PDB file of C-alpha atoms in Angstrom:
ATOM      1  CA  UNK A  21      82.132  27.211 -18.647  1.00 67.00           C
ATOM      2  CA  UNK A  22      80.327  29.398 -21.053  1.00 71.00           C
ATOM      3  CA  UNK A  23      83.792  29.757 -23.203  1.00 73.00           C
ATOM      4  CA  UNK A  24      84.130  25.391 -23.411  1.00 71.00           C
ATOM      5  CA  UNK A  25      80.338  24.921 -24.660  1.00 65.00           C
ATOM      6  CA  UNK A  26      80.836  28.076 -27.244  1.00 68.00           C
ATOM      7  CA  UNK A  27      83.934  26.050 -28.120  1.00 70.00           C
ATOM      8  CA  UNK A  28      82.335  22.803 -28.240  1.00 69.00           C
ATOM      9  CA  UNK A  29      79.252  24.318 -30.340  1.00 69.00           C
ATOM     10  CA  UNK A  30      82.115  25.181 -33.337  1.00 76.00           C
ATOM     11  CA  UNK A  31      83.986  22.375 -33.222  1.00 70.00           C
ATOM     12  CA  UNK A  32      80.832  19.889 -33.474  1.00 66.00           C
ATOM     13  CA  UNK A  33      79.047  22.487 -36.386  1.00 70.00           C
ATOM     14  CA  UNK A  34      82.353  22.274 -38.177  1.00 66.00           C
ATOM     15  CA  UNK A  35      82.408  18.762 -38.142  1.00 59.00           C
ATOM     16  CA  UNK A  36      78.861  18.214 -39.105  1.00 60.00           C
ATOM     17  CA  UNK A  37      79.653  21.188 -41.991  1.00 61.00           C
ATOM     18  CA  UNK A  38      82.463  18.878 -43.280  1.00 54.00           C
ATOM     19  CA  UNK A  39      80.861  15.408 -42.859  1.00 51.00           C
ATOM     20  CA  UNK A  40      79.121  15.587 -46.706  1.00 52.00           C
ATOM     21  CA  UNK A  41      82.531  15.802 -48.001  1.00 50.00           C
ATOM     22  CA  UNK A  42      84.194  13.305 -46.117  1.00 48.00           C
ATOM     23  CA  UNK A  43      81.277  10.959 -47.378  1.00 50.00           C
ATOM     24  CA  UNK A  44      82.893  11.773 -50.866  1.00 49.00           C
ATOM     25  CA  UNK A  45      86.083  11.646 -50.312  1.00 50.00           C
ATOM     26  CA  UNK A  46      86.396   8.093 -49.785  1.00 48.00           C
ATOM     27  CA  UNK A  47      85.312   5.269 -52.502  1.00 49.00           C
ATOM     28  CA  UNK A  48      82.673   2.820 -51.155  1.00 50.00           C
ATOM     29  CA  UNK A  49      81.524  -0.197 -52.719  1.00 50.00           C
ATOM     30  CA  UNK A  50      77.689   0.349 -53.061  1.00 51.00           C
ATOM     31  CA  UNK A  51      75.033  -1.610 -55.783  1.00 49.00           C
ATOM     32  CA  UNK A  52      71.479  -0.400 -56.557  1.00 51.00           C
ATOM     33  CA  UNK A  53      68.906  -1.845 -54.871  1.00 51.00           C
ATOM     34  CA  UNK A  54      65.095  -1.657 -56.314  1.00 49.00           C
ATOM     35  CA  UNK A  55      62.822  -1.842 -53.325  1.00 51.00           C
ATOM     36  CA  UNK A  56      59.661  -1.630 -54.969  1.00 50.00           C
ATOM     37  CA  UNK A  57      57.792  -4.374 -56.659  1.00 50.00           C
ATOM     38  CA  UNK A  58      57.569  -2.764 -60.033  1.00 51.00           C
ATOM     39  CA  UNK A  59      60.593  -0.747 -60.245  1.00 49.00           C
ATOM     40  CA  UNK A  60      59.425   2.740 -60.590  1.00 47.00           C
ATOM     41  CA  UNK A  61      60.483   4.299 -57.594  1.00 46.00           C
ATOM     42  CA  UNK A  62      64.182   5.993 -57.137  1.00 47.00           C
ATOM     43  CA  UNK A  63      66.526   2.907 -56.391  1.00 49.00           C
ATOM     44  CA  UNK A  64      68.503   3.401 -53.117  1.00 56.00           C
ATOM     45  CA  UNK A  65      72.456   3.192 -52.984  1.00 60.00           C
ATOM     46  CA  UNK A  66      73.034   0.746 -49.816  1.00 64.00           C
ATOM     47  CA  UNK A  67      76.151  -0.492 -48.864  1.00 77.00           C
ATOM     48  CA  UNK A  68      77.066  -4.203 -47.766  1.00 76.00           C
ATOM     49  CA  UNK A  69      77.393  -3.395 -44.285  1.00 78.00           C
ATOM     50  CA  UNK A  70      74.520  -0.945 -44.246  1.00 81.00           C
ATOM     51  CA  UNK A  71      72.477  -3.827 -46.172  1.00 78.00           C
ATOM     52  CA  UNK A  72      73.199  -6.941 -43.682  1.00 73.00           C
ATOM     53  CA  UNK A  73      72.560  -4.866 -40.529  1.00 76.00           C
ATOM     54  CA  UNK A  74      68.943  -4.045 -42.046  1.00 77.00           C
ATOM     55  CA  UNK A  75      68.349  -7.603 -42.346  1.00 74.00           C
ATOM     56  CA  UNK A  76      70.125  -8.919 -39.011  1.00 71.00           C
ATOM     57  CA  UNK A  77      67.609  -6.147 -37.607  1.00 75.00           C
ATOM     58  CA  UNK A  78      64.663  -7.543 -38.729  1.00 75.00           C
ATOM     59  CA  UNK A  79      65.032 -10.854 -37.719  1.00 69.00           C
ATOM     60  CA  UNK A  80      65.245 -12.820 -34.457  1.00 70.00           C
ATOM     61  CA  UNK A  81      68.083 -14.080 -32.681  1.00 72.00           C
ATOM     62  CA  UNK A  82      68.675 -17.384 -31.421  1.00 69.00           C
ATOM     63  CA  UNK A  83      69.433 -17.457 -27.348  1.00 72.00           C
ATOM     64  CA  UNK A  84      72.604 -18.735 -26.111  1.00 78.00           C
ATOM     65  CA  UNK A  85      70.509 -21.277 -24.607  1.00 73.00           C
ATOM     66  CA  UNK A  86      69.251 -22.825 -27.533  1.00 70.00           C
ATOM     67  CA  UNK A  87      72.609 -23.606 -28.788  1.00 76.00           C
ATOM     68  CA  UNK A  88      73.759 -25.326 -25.590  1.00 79.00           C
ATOM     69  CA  UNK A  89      74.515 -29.163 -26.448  1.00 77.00           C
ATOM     70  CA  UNK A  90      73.087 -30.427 -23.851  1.00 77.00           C
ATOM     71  CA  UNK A  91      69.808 -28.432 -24.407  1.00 71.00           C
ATOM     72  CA  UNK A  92      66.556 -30.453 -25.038  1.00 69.00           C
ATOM     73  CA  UNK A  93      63.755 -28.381 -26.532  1.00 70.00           C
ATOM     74  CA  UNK A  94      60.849 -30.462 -25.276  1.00 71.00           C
ATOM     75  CA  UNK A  95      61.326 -33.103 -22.546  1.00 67.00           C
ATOM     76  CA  UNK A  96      58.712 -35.548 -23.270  1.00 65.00           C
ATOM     77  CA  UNK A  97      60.346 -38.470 -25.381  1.00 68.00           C
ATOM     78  CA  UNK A  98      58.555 -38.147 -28.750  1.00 65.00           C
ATOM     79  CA  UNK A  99      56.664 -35.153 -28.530  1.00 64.00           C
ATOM     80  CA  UNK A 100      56.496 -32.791 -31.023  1.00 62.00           C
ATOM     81  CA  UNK A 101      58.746 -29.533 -30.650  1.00 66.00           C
ATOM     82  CA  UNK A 102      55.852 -27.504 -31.494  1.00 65.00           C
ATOM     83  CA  UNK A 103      53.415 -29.097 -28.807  1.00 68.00           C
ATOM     84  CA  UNK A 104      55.432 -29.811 -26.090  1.00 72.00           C
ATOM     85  CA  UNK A 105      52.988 -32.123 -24.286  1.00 69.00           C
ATOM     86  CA  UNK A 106      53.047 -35.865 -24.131  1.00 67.00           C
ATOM     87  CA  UNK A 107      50.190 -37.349 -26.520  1.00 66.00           C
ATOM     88  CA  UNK A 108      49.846 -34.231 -28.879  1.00 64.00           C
ATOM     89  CA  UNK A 109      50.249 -34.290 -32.558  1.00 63.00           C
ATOM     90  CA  UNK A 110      53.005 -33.390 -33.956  1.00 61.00           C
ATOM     91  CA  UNK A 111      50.578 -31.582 -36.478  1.00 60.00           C
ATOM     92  CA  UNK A 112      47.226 -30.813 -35.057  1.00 58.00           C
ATOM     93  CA  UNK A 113      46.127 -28.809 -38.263  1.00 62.00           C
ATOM     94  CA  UNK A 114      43.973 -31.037 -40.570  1.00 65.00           C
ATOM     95  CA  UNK A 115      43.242 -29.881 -43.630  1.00 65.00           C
ATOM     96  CA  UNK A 116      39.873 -29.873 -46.041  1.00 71.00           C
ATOM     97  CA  UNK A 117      39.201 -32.478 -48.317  1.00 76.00           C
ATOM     98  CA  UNK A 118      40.203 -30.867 -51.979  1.00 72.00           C
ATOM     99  CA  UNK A 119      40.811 -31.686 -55.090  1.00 70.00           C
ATOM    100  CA  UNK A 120      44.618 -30.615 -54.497  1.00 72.00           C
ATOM    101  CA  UNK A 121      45.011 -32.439 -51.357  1.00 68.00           C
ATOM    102  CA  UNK A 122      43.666 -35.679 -53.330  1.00 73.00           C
ATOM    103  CA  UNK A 123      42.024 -36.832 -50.393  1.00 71.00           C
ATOM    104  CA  UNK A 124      39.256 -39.661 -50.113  1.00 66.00           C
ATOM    105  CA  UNK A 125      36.241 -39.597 -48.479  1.00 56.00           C
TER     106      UNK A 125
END
């Protein structure tokens, strides 16, 4: 038992000992990426792959139930799909009377 995990402990610090230089061994497409707003930070070398599953991370995902066909977000005829109840606005925010909104009063 003692002789497999001595075993296992090379074979796994060998492989971790060689994994820099199989990172260099093989050419990967990578572009500079600025992640600061001015620029004068170190830019970061990210890969396409690495790049999309950063942003498929931070977003939400859409249930298999929403994309049923037959799947009817709100089932009130005419109600909004933000306030699913019959009689509500489909927009209950009202906004200030401004200048910019070129309201009347």
């Amino acid at each position: 038992m003692a002789r497999s995990c001595l075993l296992l402990l090379i074979f796994f610090s060998s492989l971790f000992t060689s994994l820099p230089l199989l990172a260099h061994s093989f050419p990967s497409n990578t572009h500079k990426l600025d992640l600061t707003l001015d620029g004068s930070s170190d830019e970061f070398n990210l890969s396409y792959a690495e790049f999309n599953r950063r942003v498929l991370a931070t977003s939400g995902y859409i249930s298999y139930q929403a994309l049923r066909r037959d799947s009817v977000p709100c089932s009130y005829r005419g109600a909004s799909y933000y306030n699913c109840r019959p009689g509500a606005n489909a927009n209950p925010y009202s906004r200030g009377c401004s200048a910019i909104t070129q309201c009347r009063s």
